[in-house]
Tab-separated table of N, CA and C in Angstrom:
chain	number	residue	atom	x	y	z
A	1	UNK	N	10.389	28.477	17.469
A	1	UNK	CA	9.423	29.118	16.604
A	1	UNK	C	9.484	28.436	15.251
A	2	UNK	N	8.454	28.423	14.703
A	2	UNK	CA	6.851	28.750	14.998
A	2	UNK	C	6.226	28.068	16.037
A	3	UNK	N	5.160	27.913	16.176
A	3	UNK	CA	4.184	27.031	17.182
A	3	UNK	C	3.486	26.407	16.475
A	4	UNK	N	3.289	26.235	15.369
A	4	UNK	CA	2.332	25.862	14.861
A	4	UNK	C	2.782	25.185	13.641
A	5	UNK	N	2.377	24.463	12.738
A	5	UNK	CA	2.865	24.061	11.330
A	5	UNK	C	2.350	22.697	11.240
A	6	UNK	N	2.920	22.027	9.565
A	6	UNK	CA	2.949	20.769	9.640
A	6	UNK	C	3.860	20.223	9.263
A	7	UNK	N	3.676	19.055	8.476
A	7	UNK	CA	4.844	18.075	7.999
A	7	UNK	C	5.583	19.099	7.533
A	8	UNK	N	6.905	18.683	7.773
A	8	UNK	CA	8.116	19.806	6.768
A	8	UNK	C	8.242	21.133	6.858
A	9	UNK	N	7.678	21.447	8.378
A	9	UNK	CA	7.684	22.574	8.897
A	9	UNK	C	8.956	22.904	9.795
A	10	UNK	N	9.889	23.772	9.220
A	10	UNK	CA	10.957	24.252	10.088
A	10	UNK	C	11.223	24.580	11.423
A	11	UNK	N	11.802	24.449	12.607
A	11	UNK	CA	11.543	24.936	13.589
A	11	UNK	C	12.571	25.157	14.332
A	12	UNK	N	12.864	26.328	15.045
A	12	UNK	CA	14.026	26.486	15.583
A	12	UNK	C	13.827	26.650	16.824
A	13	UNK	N	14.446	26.102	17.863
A	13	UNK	CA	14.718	26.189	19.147
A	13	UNK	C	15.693	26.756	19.997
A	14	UNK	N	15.497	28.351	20.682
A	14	UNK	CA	16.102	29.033	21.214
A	14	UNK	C	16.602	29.057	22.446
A	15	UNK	N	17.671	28.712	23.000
A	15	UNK	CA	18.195	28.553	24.116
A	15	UNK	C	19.398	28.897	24.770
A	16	UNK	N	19.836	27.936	25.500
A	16	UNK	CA	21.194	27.819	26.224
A	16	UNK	C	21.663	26.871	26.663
A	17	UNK	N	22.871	26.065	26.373
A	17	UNK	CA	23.367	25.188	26.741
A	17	UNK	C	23.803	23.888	25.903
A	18	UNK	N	23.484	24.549	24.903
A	18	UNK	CA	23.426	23.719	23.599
A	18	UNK	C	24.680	23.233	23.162
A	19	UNK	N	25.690	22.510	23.867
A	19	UNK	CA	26.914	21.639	23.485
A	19	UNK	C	27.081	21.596	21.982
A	20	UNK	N	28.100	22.370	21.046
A	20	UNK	CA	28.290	22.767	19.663
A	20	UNK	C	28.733	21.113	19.173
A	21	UNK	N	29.511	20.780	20.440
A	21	UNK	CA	30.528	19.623	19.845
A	21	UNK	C	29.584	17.872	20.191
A	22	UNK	N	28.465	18.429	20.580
A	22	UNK	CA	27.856	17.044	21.128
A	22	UNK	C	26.339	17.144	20.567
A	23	UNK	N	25.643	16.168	20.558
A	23	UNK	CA	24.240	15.845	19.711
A	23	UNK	C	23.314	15.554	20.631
A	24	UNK	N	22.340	15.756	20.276
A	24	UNK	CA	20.991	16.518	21.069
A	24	UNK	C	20.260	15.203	21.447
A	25	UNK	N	18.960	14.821	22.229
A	25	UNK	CA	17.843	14.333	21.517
A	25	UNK	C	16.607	14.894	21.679
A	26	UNK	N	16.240	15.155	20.514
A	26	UNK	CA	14.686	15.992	20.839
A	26	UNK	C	13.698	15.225	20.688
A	27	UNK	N	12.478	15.646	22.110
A	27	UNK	CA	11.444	14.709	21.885
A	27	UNK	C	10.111	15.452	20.856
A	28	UNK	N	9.576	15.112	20.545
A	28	UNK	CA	8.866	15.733	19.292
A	28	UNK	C	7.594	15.043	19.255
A	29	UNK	N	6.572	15.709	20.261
A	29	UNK	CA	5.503	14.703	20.583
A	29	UNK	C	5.422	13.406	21.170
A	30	UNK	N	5.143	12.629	19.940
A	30	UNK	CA	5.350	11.090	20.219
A	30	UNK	C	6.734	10.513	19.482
A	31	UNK	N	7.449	11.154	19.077
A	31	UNK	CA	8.643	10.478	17.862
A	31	UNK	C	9.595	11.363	18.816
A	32	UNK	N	10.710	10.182	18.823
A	32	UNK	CA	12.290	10.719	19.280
A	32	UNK	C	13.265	11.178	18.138
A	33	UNK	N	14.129	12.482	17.644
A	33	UNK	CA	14.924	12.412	16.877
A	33	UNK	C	15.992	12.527	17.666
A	34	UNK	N	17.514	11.732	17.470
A	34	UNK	CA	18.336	11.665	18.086
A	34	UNK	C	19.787	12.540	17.078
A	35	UNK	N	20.122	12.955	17.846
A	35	UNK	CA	21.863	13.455	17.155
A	35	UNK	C	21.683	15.022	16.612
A	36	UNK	N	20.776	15.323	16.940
A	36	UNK	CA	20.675	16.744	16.279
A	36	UNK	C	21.622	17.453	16.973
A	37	UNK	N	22.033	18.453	16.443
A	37	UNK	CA	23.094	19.214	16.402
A	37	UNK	C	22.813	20.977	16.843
A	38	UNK	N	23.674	21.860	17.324
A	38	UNK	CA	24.025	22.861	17.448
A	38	UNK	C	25.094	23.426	17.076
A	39	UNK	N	24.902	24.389	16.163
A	39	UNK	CA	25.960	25.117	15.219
A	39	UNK	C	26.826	26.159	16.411
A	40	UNK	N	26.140	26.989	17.160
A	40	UNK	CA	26.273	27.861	17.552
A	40	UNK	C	26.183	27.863	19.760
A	41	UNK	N	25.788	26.643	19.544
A	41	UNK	CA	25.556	26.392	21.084
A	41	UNK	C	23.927	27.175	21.643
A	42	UNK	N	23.153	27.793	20.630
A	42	UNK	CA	21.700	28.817	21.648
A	42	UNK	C	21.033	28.058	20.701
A	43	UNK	N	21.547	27.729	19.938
A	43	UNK	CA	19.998	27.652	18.637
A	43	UNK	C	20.183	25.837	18.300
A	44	UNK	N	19.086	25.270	17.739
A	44	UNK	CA	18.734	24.040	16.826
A	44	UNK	C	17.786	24.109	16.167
A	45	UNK	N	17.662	23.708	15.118
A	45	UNK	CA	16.452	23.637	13.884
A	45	UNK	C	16.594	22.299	13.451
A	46	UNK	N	15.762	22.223	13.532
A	46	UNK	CA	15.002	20.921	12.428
A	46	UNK	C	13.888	20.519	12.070
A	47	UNK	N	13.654	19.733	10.914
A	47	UNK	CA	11.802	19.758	10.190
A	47	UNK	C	11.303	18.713	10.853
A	48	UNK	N	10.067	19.069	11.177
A	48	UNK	CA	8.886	18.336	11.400
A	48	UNK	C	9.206	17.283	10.439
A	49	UNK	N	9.272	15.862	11.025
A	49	UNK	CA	9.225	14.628	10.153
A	49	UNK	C	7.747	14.632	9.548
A	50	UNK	N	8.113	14.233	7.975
A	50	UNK	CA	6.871	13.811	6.769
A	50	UNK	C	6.701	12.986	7.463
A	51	UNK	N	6.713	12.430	8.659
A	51	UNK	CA	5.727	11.007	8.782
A	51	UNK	C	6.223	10.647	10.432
A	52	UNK	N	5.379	11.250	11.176
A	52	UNK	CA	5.281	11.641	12.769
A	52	UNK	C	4.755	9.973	12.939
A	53	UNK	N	5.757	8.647	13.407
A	53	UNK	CA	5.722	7.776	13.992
A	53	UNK	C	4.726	6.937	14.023
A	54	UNK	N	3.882	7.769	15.487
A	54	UNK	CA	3.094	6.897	16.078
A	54	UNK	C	1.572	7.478	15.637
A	55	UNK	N	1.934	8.550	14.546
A	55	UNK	CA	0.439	8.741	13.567
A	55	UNK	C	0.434	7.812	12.531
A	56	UNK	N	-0.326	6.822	12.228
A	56	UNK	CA	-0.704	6.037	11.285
A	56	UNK	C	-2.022	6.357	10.435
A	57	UNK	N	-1.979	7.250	10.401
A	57	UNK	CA	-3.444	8.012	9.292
A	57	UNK	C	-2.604	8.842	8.115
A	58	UNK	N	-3.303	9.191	7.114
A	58	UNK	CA	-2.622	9.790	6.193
A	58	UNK	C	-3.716	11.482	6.074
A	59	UNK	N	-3.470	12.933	5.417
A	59	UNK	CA	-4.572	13.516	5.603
A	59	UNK	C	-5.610	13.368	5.055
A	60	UNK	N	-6.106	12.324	4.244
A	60	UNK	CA	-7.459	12.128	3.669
A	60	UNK	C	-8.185	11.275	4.943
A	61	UNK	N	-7.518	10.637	5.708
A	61	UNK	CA	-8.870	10.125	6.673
A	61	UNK	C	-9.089	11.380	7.976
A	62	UNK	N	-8.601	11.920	7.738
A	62	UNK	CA	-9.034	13.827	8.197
A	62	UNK	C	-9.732	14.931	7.424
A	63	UNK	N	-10.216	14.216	6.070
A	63	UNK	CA	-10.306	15.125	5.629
A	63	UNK	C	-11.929	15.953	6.074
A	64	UNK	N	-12.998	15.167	6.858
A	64	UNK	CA	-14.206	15.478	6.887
A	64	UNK	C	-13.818	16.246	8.119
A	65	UNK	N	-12.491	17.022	8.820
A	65	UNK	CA	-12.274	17.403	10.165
A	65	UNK	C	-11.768	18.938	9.791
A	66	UNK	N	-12.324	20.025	9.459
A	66	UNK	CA	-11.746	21.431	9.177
A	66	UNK	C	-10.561	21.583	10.118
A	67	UNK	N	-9.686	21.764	9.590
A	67	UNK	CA	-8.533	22.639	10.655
A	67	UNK	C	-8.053	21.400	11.665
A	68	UNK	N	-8.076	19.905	11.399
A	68	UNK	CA	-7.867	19.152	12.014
A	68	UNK	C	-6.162	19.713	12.368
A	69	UNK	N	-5.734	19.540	13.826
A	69	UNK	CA	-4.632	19.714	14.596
A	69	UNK	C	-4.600	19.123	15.481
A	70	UNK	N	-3.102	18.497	16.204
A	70	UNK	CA	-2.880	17.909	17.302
A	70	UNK	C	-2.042	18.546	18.069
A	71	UNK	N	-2.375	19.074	19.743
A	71	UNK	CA	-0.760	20.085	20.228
A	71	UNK	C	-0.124	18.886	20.788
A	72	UNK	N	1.225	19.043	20.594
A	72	UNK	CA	2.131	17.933	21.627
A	72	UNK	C	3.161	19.092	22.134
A	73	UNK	N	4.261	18.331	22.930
A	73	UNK	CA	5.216	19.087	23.476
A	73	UNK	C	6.757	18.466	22.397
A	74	UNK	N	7.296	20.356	22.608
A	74	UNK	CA	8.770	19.739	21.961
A	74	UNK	C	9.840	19.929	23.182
A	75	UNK	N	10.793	19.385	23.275
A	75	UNK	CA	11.866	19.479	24.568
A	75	UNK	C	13.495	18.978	23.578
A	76	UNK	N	13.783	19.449	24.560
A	76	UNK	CA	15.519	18.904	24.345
A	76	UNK	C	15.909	18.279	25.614
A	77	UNK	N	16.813	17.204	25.255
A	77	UNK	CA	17.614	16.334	26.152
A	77	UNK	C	18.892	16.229	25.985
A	78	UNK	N	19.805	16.321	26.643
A	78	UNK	CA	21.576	16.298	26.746
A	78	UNK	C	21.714	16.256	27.746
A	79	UNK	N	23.513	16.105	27.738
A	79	UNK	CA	24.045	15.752	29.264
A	79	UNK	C	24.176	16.553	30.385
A	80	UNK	N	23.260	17.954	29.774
A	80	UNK	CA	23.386	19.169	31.376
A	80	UNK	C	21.715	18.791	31.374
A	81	UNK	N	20.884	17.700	30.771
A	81	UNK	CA	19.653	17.837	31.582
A	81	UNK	C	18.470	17.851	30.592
A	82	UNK	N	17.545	18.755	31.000
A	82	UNK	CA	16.361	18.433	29.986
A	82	UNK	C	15.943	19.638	30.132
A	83	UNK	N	15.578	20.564	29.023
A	83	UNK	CA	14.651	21.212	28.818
A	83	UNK	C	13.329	21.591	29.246
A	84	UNK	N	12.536	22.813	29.261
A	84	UNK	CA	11.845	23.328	29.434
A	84	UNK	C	10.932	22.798	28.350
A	85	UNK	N	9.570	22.524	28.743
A	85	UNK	CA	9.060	21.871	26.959
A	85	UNK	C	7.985	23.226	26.528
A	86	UNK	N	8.092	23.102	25.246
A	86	UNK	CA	7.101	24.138	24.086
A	86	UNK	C	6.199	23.723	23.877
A	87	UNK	N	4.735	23.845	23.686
A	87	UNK	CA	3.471	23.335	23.171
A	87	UNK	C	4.131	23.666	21.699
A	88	UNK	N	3.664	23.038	20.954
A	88	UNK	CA	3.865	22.832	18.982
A	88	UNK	C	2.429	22.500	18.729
A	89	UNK	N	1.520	23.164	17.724
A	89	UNK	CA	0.458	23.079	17.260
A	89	UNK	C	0.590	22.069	16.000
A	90	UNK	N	0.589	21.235	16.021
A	90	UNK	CA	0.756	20.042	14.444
A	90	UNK	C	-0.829	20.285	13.737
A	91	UNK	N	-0.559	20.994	12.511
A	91	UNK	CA	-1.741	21.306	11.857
A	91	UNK	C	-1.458	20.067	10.324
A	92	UNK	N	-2.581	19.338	9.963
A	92	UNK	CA	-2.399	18.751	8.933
A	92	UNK	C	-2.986	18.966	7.855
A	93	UNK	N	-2.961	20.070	7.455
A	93	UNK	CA	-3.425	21.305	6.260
A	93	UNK	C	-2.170	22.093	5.879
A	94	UNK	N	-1.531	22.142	6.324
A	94	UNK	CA	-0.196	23.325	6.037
A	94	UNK	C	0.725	22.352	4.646
């Protein structure tokens, strides 16, 4: 949660299996972040990267697009496997 947001938007991912002592990789649309972490083994958070990869536009060449958004999927990957993936609403107005 949330589902929705943009750049620099917080997000936490609720689960199980989350290795406290070992690092994650989450796929995040089109961009890989690697090493993320679990405090607690159920939960991970981390922000929406200011600058999602394989988007090369900035929001002014969106700007003639109201409510311009893209959904991708978020997932987790580690050594018991892969995740269930989340639709994430990437809004570039927030």
């Amino acid at each position: 949660s949330p589902t929705r947001g943009g750049y620099g938007t917080t997000v936490t991912i609720t689960g199980s299996g989350f290795n406290p002592s070992s690092s994650h990789t989450l796929y995040v649309g089109y961009d890989t972040l690697y090493g993320v972490s679990s405090q607690d083994g159920t939960t991970m958070t981390f922000t929406i990267p200011s600058r999602i990869n394989v988007f090369n536009f900035e929001p002014e060449d969106l700007a003639d697009i109201p409510d311009a958004s893209l959904p991708f999927w978020i997932y987790v990957q580690n050594t018991a496997g892969e995740s269930n993936a989340q639709l994430f609403t990437f809004t570039f107005y927030d």
